[in-house]
Amino acid sequence: MRTVYIIGVGMTKFGRFPESNVIELGRTAALNALRDAGINKKDIQVAYAGHARTGQLYNRECGVGQSILWELGISGIPISSVGNFCSSGSTALREAWMAVGTGMYDVAFAIGVEKLTGRAGKGRPLTSDGVELLTVMGFSPPIYFGNVATRHMADYGTTPEQCAMVAVKNRKNAGPNPRCQYKDPITIEEVLNSPVIVEPLTLLNCCPTTDGSAAAILCSKEVVSRYTSKPIEIAASALRSGPYKKCKDITTFGSDRMSALDAYETAGIGPEDIDFAEVHDCFTIAEIIHYEDFGFCKKGEGGRFVEEGMADMGGKLPVSPSGGLMSRGHPIGATGLAQVAEAVWQLRGVAENQVEGAKVAFTHCAGGFQDTIELGDVQSSAVTILKRGW
Amino acid sequence: MTTDNSASRVDTIGNLIDPKLKPFIKLPESPSGKPHLIGSKCSSCGEYFFPKRAVCPNCLKDEKPEDMLLGNKGKLYTYCIVKAAPLGFDAPYAIGYVDIPEGLRIFSPLTECDKGKIKIGMDLELIVDKIREDETGQAVYGYKFKPVSL
Ligand SMILES: [Zn+2]
């Protein structure tokens, strides 16, 4: 694999845009990325579009990437869809990284998009994709993470207050970020007293329903100097699926541990070398477990990690300085690339909630469930490590 | 279900079980009998599966693991109490993961949803009970675990 750089990123604002559609959202983010890279559209050689629910919600299983790029006059090149649960956007980035890294192409486009406000069943938890058997028994992602939280609390003494601290921290981080859906500060009491969704998780422990898109343009080391003197290097892009393990421990995610280890190995770094992380905080308890699974702290100490301010801006390892999924929202296929876009701005030193002097970023996206009654692992996990390329 | 013990009642329940769950549930043959979950066991490596598998994923030698009745007792591994229910489900209800004797950790609704009465590690037994209602308001049955002490 040769070195691959990100030369441009773009995003839409994330929020509820009932009048929009996936093509319009994707087009806006893609155009922003093209302008950010200052690249001629004719230079784009291959494109991957990540989206997870456009088939189920809008009868657009395929062709989302073609339609978005059609509007921008990019056609004829290889374009394909990448569906991989909540990691769809990160997987699109990884496909683009491999396409350039292997030497087959010099310039690649990765786009992630989702529109969730159009879904039926407003006010009810989003069901997971392809889990018919579990769904007839009443399964939903908040239920999985409610079960995770109960056991983590029992095994390690993690408290509802510590979970709430994740939500409070991420909302505080969102304050200056104009792309976040929710920006007003919240208190621990407000999180604890918000309506219970699945005890022990209240509404403000769960990420909201959101529409949005994000995109990135990648190129090879050979051509990077044509576009920028400040490229961002993709030091690693790892992807894993959920490992099967009998009587799995619900307080740790095997796919996440493996993707993080792969990424650390590829990048030749460890958790101590990271300046900040954007993790998949779909539920507050998930972020606490991510600290543990990624080696930011020891197993069982995630609650204390947030309570002691280690994940705060200025802490040992700031987590989700952008506001995270909790504040930005989680348009499934867009999230992975939104994290990458926010990380690129941090590494360039131009983020609204800047981590001073950030040089190495860790981003992580994960999701999906196997449709079986046995306790299973999260079915996709993607970790990207980005570094300043100058 | 507790007041009516006639055999026809068992037949009726059989018809009310969600079609997706039907292959996994063995109803009692007599009114005093207990229901069981139907799993499978690989004839080559001895591994148990629930739900049953078409091929043994461990050794790939058994392409039709034999159906086995699984134990109808369990211990609670973890749980949560659902307050915002999916369509057709009546909140609050508890749902969790149960360790069954064959060494499997399985998803199951629970009968008890009073937080003070649910404890990780508590002994549970399998029952067949209403889990939700369909679009027409008709009760849909499935399996659940119930605290042994209640
Ligand atoms: Zn076998």
Coordinates of C-alpha atoms and ligand atoms in Angstrom, one line a residue:
Chain A
M1 CA 0.0 0.0 0.0
R2 CA 1.3 3.4 -0.9
T3 CA 0.6 6.5 1.3
V4 CA -2.8 8.1 0.7
Y5 CA -3.9 11.6 1.7
I6 CA -7.1 13.4 2.2
I7 CA -7.0 16.7 0.3
G8 CA -10.6 17.9 0.7
V9 CA -13.6 17.4 3.0
G10 CA -17.1 18.7 3.0
M11 CA -20.3 18.4 5.1
T12 CA -23.8 19.6 5.2
K13 CA -25.1 21.0 8.4
F14 CA -26.6 18.0 10.3
G15 CA -30.2 18.3 11.5
R16 CA -33.8 17.6 10.6
F17 CA -34.4 18.6 7.0
P18 CA -37.8 17.2 6.1
E19 CA -37.9 19.1 2.7
S20 CA -34.5 17.8 1.6
N21 CA -33.6 14.5 -0.1
V22 CA -30.6 12.2 -0.1
I23 CA -29.4 13.4 -3.5
E24 CA -29.5 17.1 -2.5
L25 CA -27.8 16.4 0.8
G26 CA -25.1 14.3 -0.9
R27 CA -24.6 16.9 -3.6
T28 CA -24.0 19.7 -1.1
A29 CA -21.4 17.8 0.9
A30 CA -19.7 16.6 -2.3
L31 CA -19.6 20.1 -3.8
N32 CA -18.1 21.4 -0.5
A33 CA -15.4 18.7 -0.7
L34 CA -14.5 19.5 -4.3
R35 CA -14.2 23.3 -3.4
D36 CA -12.2 22.5 -0.3
A37 CA -9.8 20.4 -2.3
G38 CA -9.7 23.0 -5.1
I39 CA -9.8 20.1 -7.5
N40 CA -11.1 19.9 -11.1
K41 CA -14.0 17.4 -11.1
K42 CA -12.4 15.8 -14.1
D43 CA -9.6 14.6 -11.9
I44 CA -11.9 12.3 -9.8
Q45 CA -11.3 8.7 -11.0
V46 CA -13.4 6.6 -8.8
A47 CA -16.2 7.1 -6.2
Y48 CA -17.8 5.2 -3.3
A49 CA -21.1 6.2 -1.6
G50 CA -21.9 5.0 1.9
H51 CA -25.6 4.8 2.8
A52 CA -27.5 2.3 4.9
R53 CA -31.2 3.1 4.8
T54 CA -32.0 4.7 1.4
G55 CA -33.3 1.4 0.2
Q56 CA -35.6 0.7 3.1
L57 CA -36.8 4.4 3.3
Y58 CA -36.7 5.7 -0.2
N59 CA -36.5 2.8 -2.6
R60 CA -33.0 3.7 -3.5
E61 CA -30.9 0.6 -2.7
C62 CA -28.4 1.4 -5.5
G63 CA -27.3 4.4 -7.5
V64 CA -27.2 7.0 -4.8
G65 CA -23.5 7.8 -5.6
Q66 CA -24.3 8.0 -9.3
S67 CA -27.2 10.3 -8.8
I68 CA -25.3 12.7 -6.4
L69 CA -22.3 12.9 -8.8
W70 CA -24.6 13.2 -11.9
E71 CA -25.7 16.5 -10.5
L72 CA -22.1 17.7 -10.2
G73 CA -21.3 16.6 -13.8
I74 CA -19.2 13.6 -12.6
S75 CA -20.1 10.5 -14.7
G76 CA -18.6 7.7 -16.5
I77 CA -16.1 6.8 -13.8
P78 CA -16.6 3.7 -11.6
I79 CA -19.1 4.5 -8.8
S80 CA -20.5 2.1 -6.3
S81 CA -22.6 1.9 -3.2
V82 CA -21.2 0.8 0.1
G83 CA -23.7 -0.4 2.7
N84 CA -22.3 -1.5 6.1
F85 CA -24.6 -0.4 8.8
C86 CA -23.4 2.6 10.9
S87 CA -19.9 2.2 9.4
S88 CA -21.2 2.7 5.8
G89 CA -19.4 6.1 5.4
S90 CA -16.2 4.9 7.0
T91 CA -16.3 1.8 4.7
A92 CA -16.7 4.1 1.7
L93 CA -13.6 5.9 2.8
R94 CA -11.8 2.6 3.3
E95 CA -12.7 1.5 -0.2
A96 CA -11.4 4.8 -1.6
W97 CA -8.2 4.4 0.5
M98 CA -7.6 0.9 -0.9
A99 CA -8.4 2.0 -4.5
V100 CA -5.7 4.7 -4.3
G101 CA -3.4 2.8 -1.9
T102 CA -3.1 -0.2 -4.2
G103 CA -2.1 2.0 -7.0
M104 CA -5.2 1.4 -9.2
Y105 CA -6.3 5.1 -9.0
D106 CA -4.7 8.4 -8.0
V107 CA -7.8 10.3 -6.9
A108 CA -10.9 8.9 -5.2
F109 CA -14.2 10.3 -3.8
A110 CA -15.9 9.0 -0.7
I111 CA -19.4 10.2 0.1
G112 CA -21.7 9.3 3.0
V113 CA -25.3 10.3 3.2
E114 CA -28.5 9.5 5.0
K115 CA -31.9 11.0 5.6
L116 CA -33.7 9.6 8.6
T117 CA -36.4 12.1 9.3
G118 CA -38.7 10.6 6.6
R119 CA -39.0 7.3 8.4
A120 CA -42.3 6.0 9.7
G121 CA -42.7 5.3 13.4
K122 CA -41.7 8.8 14.5
G123 CA -40.9 9.0 18.2
R124 CA -40.1 5.3 18.4
P125 CA -36.5 3.9 18.4
L126 CA -35.1 3.2 14.9
T127 CA -35.1 -0.5 14.3
S128 CA -31.9 -2.2 13.3
D129 CA -31.4 -3.3 9.7
G130 CA -32.1 -6.9 8.8
V131 CA -33.0 -8.2 12.2
E132 CA -36.5 -9.6 11.6
L133 CA -36.3 -12.4 14.2
L134 CA -35.0 -10.1 17.0
T135 CA -37.5 -7.4 16.0
V136 CA -40.6 -9.6 16.4
M137 CA -39.3 -10.2 20.0
G138 CA -39.1 -6.4 20.7
F139 CA -35.4 -5.8 19.9
S140 CA -34.1 -2.3 19.2
P141 CA -30.6 -0.7 19.4
P142 CA -31.5 1.2 22.6
I143 CA -32.5 -2.2 24.1
Y144 CA -29.2 -3.7 23.3
F145 CA -27.3 -0.7 24.8
G146 CA -29.7 -0.7 27.8
N147 CA -28.6 -4.3 28.5
V148 CA -25.0 -3.3 28.0
A149 CA -25.4 -0.5 30.5
T150 CA -27.0 -2.6 33.2
R151 CA -24.2 -5.2 33.0
H152 CA -21.4 -2.6 32.9
M153 CA -22.9 -0.9 35.9
A154 CA -23.2 -4.2 37.8
D155 CA -19.7 -5.4 36.9
Y156 CA -17.7 -2.1 37.2
G157 CA -19.8 0.2 39.3
T158 CA -20.4 2.6 36.4
T159 CA -23.2 5.0 37.3
P160 CA -26.0 6.8 35.4
E161 CA -24.3 10.0 36.4
Q162 CA -21.1 9.0 34.7
C163 CA -23.1 8.1 31.5
A164 CA -24.8 11.5 31.8
M165 CA -21.3 13.2 31.9
V166 CA -20.6 11.9 28.4
A167 CA -23.7 13.6 27.1
V168 CA -22.9 16.8 29.0
K169 CA -19.3 16.8 27.7
N170 CA -20.3 16.2 24.1
R171 CA -23.0 18.9 24.2
K172 CA -20.5 21.4 25.6
N173 CA -18.1 20.5 22.8
A174 CA -20.9 21.1 20.2
G175 CA -21.4 24.7 21.4
P176 CA -19.2 26.4 18.9
N177 CA -19.8 23.8 16.0
P178 CA -22.3 25.2 13.6
R179 CA -22.9 21.7 11.9
C180 CA -24.3 20.1 15.1
Q181 CA -28.0 19.4 15.5
Y182 CA -28.0 20.2 19.2
K183 CA -25.7 22.9 20.6
D184 CA -27.3 24.2 23.8
P185 CA -25.5 23.1 27.0
I186 CA -27.2 20.5 29.2
T187 CA -26.7 19.5 32.8
I188 CA -26.3 16.1 34.4
E189 CA -29.7 16.6 36.1
E190 CA -31.3 17.3 32.7
V191 CA -29.9 14.2 31.2
L192 CA -31.0 12.0 34.2
N193 CA -34.4 13.6 34.3
S194 CA -35.2 13.4 30.5
P195 CA -37.7 10.7 29.6
V196 CA -36.6 7.1 30.1
I197 CA -36.3 5.3 26.8
V198 CA -34.9 2.0 28.0
E199 CA -33.9 2.0 31.7
P200 CA -31.1 2.8 32.6
L201 CA -30.9 5.1 29.4
T202 CA -32.9 8.3 29.2
L203 CA -33.5 10.2 26.0
L204 CA -30.4 12.4 26.4
N205 CA -28.3 9.3 26.6
C206 CA -29.3 8.5 23.0
C207 CA -28.2 10.1 19.8
P208 CA -31.0 11.9 17.9
T209 CA -32.7 11.3 14.5
T210 CA -30.8 13.3 11.9
D211 CA -30.3 14.0 8.2
G212 CA -26.9 14.9 6.7
S213 CA -24.0 14.1 4.4
A214 CA -20.2 14.3 4.5
A215 CA -17.6 13.6 1.9
A216 CA -13.8 13.3 1.4
I217 CA -11.4 13.4 -1.5
L218 CA -8.4 11.2 -1.4
C219 CA -5.3 11.1 -3.5
S220 CA -1.9 9.4 -3.8
K221 CA 1.4 10.7 -2.6
E222 CA 2.5 10.9 -6.3
V223 CA -0.1 13.6 -7.1
V224 CA -0.7 15.3 -3.8
S225 CA 1.5 18.3 -4.3
R226 CA -0.7 19.4 -7.2
Y227 CA -3.5 20.1 -4.8
T228 CA -2.2 21.1 -1.4
S229 CA 0.8 21.6 0.8
K230 CA -1.2 20.6 3.8
P231 CA -2.6 17.1 3.2
I232 CA -3.9 14.8 5.9
E233 CA -2.4 11.3 5.8
I234 CA -4.5 8.3 6.3
A235 CA -2.2 6.4 8.6
A236 CA -4.7 3.5 9.0
S237 CA -8.1 2.5 7.9
A238 CA -9.3 -0.7 9.6
L239 CA -12.5 -2.6 9.3
R240 CA -13.8 -5.6 11.1
S241 CA -17.1 -7.5 11.4
G242 CA -18.5 -8.9 14.6
P243 CA -16.6 -12.0 15.9
Y244 CA -18.8 -14.9 17.1
K245 CA -18.1 -15.9 20.7
K246 CA -20.2 -18.2 22.8
C247 CA -21.5 -16.4 25.9
K248 CA -19.9 -13.1 24.8
D249 CA -19.2 -10.5 27.4
I250 CA -21.7 -7.7 26.6
T251 CA -19.5 -5.0 28.3
T252 CA -16.9 -5.0 25.5
F253 CA -17.2 -5.0 21.7
G254 CA -15.0 -7.5 19.9
S255 CA -15.2 -5.9 16.5
D256 CA -14.1 -2.6 18.0
R257 CA -11.1 -4.1 19.8
M258 CA -10.0 -5.8 16.7
S259 CA -10.4 -2.8 14.4
A260 CA -8.6 -0.6 16.8
L261 CA -5.7 -3.1 17.2
D262 CA -5.4 -3.4 13.4
A263 CA -5.4 0.4 13.1
Y264 CA -2.7 0.9 15.8
E265 CA -0.6 -1.7 14.2
T266 CA -0.9 -0.3 10.6
A267 CA -0.2 3.3 11.9
G268 CA 2.6 2.1 14.1
I269 CA 1.2 4.0 17.1
G270 CA -0.6 3.3 20.3
P271 CA -3.4 5.1 22.2
E272 CA -0.8 7.3 24.0
D273 CA 0.1 8.9 20.7
I274 CA -3.5 10.1 19.9
D275 CA -4.2 13.8 20.3
F276 CA -8.0 13.4 20.2
A277 CA -10.7 10.9 19.2
E278 CA -14.1 11.0 17.5
V279 CA -15.9 7.8 18.6
H280 CA -19.3 6.2 17.9
D281 CA -21.2 7.7 20.9
C282 CA -24.6 6.4 19.7
F283 CA -25.4 5.9 23.4
T284 CA -23.4 7.4 26.3
I285 CA -22.6 3.9 27.7
A286 CA -21.1 3.0 24.3
E287 CA -18.6 5.9 24.6
I288 CA -17.6 4.7 28.1
I289 CA -16.9 1.3 26.7
H290 CA -15.0 2.7 23.7
Y291 CA -12.5 4.3 26.1
E292 CA -11.8 0.8 27.5
D293 CA -11.8 -1.1 24.2
F294 CA -9.4 1.4 22.5
G295 CA -7.0 1.4 25.4
F296 CA -7.6 5.0 26.5
C297 CA -8.1 3.5 30.0
K298 CA -8.2 0.1 31.6
K299 CA -11.2 -2.2 31.4
G300 CA -13.9 -1.1 33.8
E301 CA -12.5 2.4 34.3
G302 CA -14.4 4.1 31.5
G303 CA -16.9 5.7 33.9
R304 CA -14.1 7.2 36.0
F305 CA -12.3 8.3 32.8
V306 CA -15.1 10.7 31.9
E307 CA -15.8 11.6 35.5
E308 CA -12.2 12.7 36.1
G309 CA -12.3 14.9 33.0
M310 CA -9.8 12.8 31.0
A311 CA -12.0 13.0 27.9
D312 CA -12.6 16.7 28.2
M313 CA -11.0 19.4 26.1
G314 CA -7.7 19.9 27.7
G315 CA -7.9 16.4 29.3
K316 CA -5.6 13.4 28.8
L317 CA -7.4 12.5 25.6
P318 CA -10.2 14.7 24.4
V319 CA -13.0 12.6 23.0
S320 CA -15.5 13.9 20.4
P321 CA -14.4 17.5 20.4
S322 CA -16.9 18.0 17.5
G323 CA -19.8 17.2 19.8
G324 CA -20.1 13.5 18.7
L325 CA -23.1 11.7 17.5
M326 CA -24.9 12.9 20.6
S327 CA -24.9 16.5 19.4
R328 CA -24.3 16.3 15.7
G329 CA -26.8 13.5 15.2
H330 CA -26.3 10.2 13.4
P331 CA -27.4 10.0 9.8
I332 CA -26.2 6.5 9.6
G333 CA -24.2 6.4 6.3
A334 CA -22.9 10.0 6.8
T335 CA -21.5 9.7 10.3
G336 CA -18.1 8.0 9.5
L337 CA -17.2 10.7 7.0
A338 CA -18.5 13.5 9.2
Q339 CA -16.1 12.3 11.9
V340 CA -13.3 12.3 9.3
A341 CA -14.2 15.8 8.1
E342 CA -14.2 17.1 11.7
A343 CA -10.9 15.4 12.3
V344 CA -9.3 16.9 9.2
W345 CA -10.3 20.4 10.3
Q346 CA -8.8 19.7 13.7
L347 CA -5.5 18.5 12.2
R348 CA -5.5 21.6 10.0
G349 CA -6.0 23.7 13.1
V350 CA -9.2 25.3 11.9
A351 CA -11.9 23.5 13.9
E352 CA -14.3 25.7 15.9
N353 CA -13.6 23.7 19.1
Q354 CA -9.9 23.2 18.4
V355 CA -7.7 20.7 20.2
E356 CA -4.5 22.8 20.4
G357 CA -1.7 21.5 18.3
A358 CA -3.6 18.3 17.3
K359 CA -1.4 16.1 15.0
V360 CA -2.9 12.6 15.3
A361 CA -6.6 11.8 15.2
F362 CA -8.5 8.6 15.9
T363 CA -12.0 8.1 14.4
H364 CA -14.3 5.2 15.0
C365 CA -17.7 4.2 13.7
A366 CA -19.6 0.9 14.4
G367 CA -23.0 -0.7 14.2
G368 CA -25.3 -3.4 13.0
F369 CA -26.5 -6.6 14.6
Q370 CA -26.6 -10.2 13.5
D371 CA -30.2 -11.5 13.3
T372 CA -29.8 -14.3 15.9
I373 CA -31.2 -14.7 19.3
E374 CA -27.8 -15.5 20.8
L375 CA -26.0 -12.5 22.2
G376 CA -23.9 -11.2 19.3
D377 CA -21.3 -8.5 18.7
V378 CA -21.6 -5.3 16.8
Q379 CA -21.4 -6.3 13.1
S380 CA -19.2 -3.6 11.7
S381 CA -16.5 -1.5 13.2
A382 CA -14.2 0.9 11.4
V383 CA -11.3 2.8 12.8
T384 CA -9.4 5.5 10.9
I385 CA -6.2 7.1 12.1
L386 CA -5.3 10.4 10.5
K387 CA -2.1 12.4 10.8
R388 CA -0.9 15.8 9.6
G389 CA 0.9 15.1 6.3
W390 CA 3.3 18.0 6.5
Chain B
M1 CA -52.7 -19.1 30.6
T2 CA -52.5 -19.9 34.3
T3 CA -56.3 -20.3 34.7
D4 CA -57.2 -22.4 31.7
N5 CA -55.4 -25.8 31.5
S6 CA -57.4 -27.5 28.7
A7 CA -55.6 -29.1 25.8
S8 CA -57.5 -26.9 23.3
R9 CA -56.0 -23.9 25.0
V10 CA -52.5 -25.3 24.2
D11 CA -53.6 -25.6 20.5
T12 CA -54.9 -22.0 20.5
I13 CA -51.6 -20.8 21.9
G14 CA -49.8 -22.7 19.2
N15 CA -51.7 -20.7 16.6
L16 CA -50.9 -17.4 18.3
I17 CA -47.1 -17.9 18.3
D18 CA -45.3 -15.6 16.0
P19 CA -44.6 -17.5 12.8
K20 CA -40.9 -16.6 13.0
L21 CA -40.6 -18.0 16.5
K22 CA -42.7 -21.1 15.9
P23 CA -39.8 -23.3 14.7
F24 CA -38.0 -22.6 18.0
I25 CA -40.7 -23.4 20.5
K26 CA -42.0 -26.8 21.6
L27 CA -45.2 -26.5 23.5
P28 CA -46.0 -29.0 26.3
E29 CA -47.9 -32.1 25.3
S30 CA -49.9 -32.2 28.5
P31 CA -51.5 -29.4 30.4
S32 CA -49.0 -29.9 33.3
G33 CA -46.0 -30.1 31.0
K34 CA -43.5 -27.3 30.4
P35 CA -42.5 -25.7 27.1
H36 CA -39.0 -26.0 25.7
L37 CA -36.9 -24.1 23.2
I38 CA -35.8 -26.1 20.2
G39 CA -32.2 -25.8 19.3
S40 CA -29.8 -28.2 17.5
K41 CA -26.6 -30.1 18.2
C42 CA -23.8 -30.9 15.8
S43 CA -23.3 -34.7 15.6
S44 CA -19.6 -34.2 14.8
C45 CA -18.3 -31.6 17.3
G46 CA -21.1 -31.7 19.8
E47 CA -21.8 -27.9 19.7
Y48 CA -25.3 -26.6 20.6
F49 CA -27.1 -24.0 18.7
F50 CA -30.0 -21.7 19.3
P51 CA -31.6 -20.9 17.0
K52 CA -30.8 -24.1 15.1
R53 CA -28.3 -23.8 12.3
A54 CA -28.4 -25.3 8.8
V55 CA -24.8 -26.2 8.9
C56 CA -22.5 -26.5 11.9
P57 CA -20.4 -23.3 11.6
N58 CA -17.6 -24.8 13.7
C59 CA -16.6 -27.9 11.8
L60 CA -18.9 -27.7 8.7
K61 CA -19.2 -31.5 9.0
D62 CA -22.8 -31.7 10.0
E63 CA -25.1 -30.2 7.4
K64 CA -28.2 -31.0 9.3
P65 CA -27.5 -30.6 13.0
E66 CA -30.2 -32.6 14.8
D67 CA -33.0 -30.8 16.6
M68 CA -32.6 -30.9 20.4
L69 CA -34.9 -29.7 23.2
L70 CA -33.0 -27.2 25.3
G71 CA -33.3 -26.9 29.0
N72 CA -36.2 -24.6 30.1
K73 CA -34.3 -23.0 33.0
G74 CA -31.9 -20.1 32.9
K75 CA -30.0 -17.4 34.8
L76 CA -30.3 -13.7 34.1
Y77 CA -27.1 -12.3 32.5
T78 CA -28.4 -8.7 32.0
Y79 CA -31.6 -6.8 31.3
C80 CA -33.2 -3.5 30.7
I81 CA -36.7 -2.0 31.2
V82 CA -38.3 -0.7 28.1
K83 CA -40.3 2.5 28.4
A84 CA -40.4 3.6 24.8
A85 CA -41.7 0.5 23.1
P86 CA -41.6 -0.5 19.4
L87 CA -45.0 -0.7 17.7
G88 CA -47.2 -3.4 19.1
F89 CA -45.4 -3.8 22.4
D90 CA -46.9 -2.6 25.6
A91 CA -44.4 -0.7 27.8
P92 CA -43.1 -1.1 30.4
Y93 CA -41.6 -4.5 29.8
A94 CA -38.2 -6.0 30.7
I95 CA -36.0 -7.7 28.2
G96 CA -32.6 -9.2 28.7
Y97 CA -30.1 -12.0 28.0
V98 CA -30.4 -15.3 29.7
D99 CA -27.8 -18.0 30.2
I100 CA -29.3 -21.4 29.4
P101 CA -27.8 -24.8 30.5
E102 CA -26.4 -25.6 27.0
G103 CA -23.9 -22.8 27.4
L104 CA -25.7 -20.2 25.3
R105 CA -26.6 -16.6 26.1
I106 CA -29.9 -15.8 24.5
F107 CA -32.2 -12.8 24.0
S108 CA -35.6 -13.0 25.8
P109 CA -38.4 -10.9 27.0
L110 CA -39.0 -11.3 30.8
T111 CA -42.3 -11.4 32.6
E112 CA -41.2 -9.3 35.5
C113 CA -40.5 -5.6 34.9
D114 CA -40.4 -4.3 38.5
K115 CA -36.8 -3.2 38.8
G116 CA -36.7 -4.0 42.5
K117 CA -37.6 -7.7 41.7
I118 CA -35.1 -8.3 38.9
K119 CA -31.5 -9.3 39.8
I120 CA -28.6 -10.3 37.6
G121 CA -28.0 -14.0 38.2
M122 CA -31.6 -14.8 39.3
D123 CA -33.0 -18.2 38.3
L124 CA -35.5 -18.1 35.5
E125 CA -37.9 -20.6 33.8
L126 CA -39.2 -20.6 30.3
I127 CA -42.9 -19.9 29.6
V128 CA -44.9 -19.2 26.5
D129 CA -46.8 -15.9 26.8
K130 CA -48.1 -12.9 24.9
I131 CA -45.2 -10.7 23.7
R132 CA -47.0 -8.1 21.6
E133 CA -50.1 -7.4 19.5
D134 CA -50.3 -7.4 15.7
E135 CA -51.7 -4.5 13.5
T136 CA -55.3 -5.8 14.1
G137 CA -54.9 -5.9 17.9
Q138 CA -54.6 -9.7 18.0
A139 CA -52.2 -11.1 20.7
V140 CA -49.0 -12.6 19.4
Y141 CA -47.2 -15.2 21.5
G142 CA -43.6 -16.1 22.0
Y143 CA -41.3 -17.4 24.6
K144 CA -40.4 -15.4 27.8
F145 CA -38.4 -16.1 30.9
K146 CA -40.1 -15.8 34.3
P147 CA -38.4 -15.6 37.7
V148 CA -38.6 -19.0 39.4
S149 CA -39.3 -17.4 42.8
L150 CA -42.5 -15.7 41.6
Ligands
ZN1 ZN -19.7 -29.2 14.4

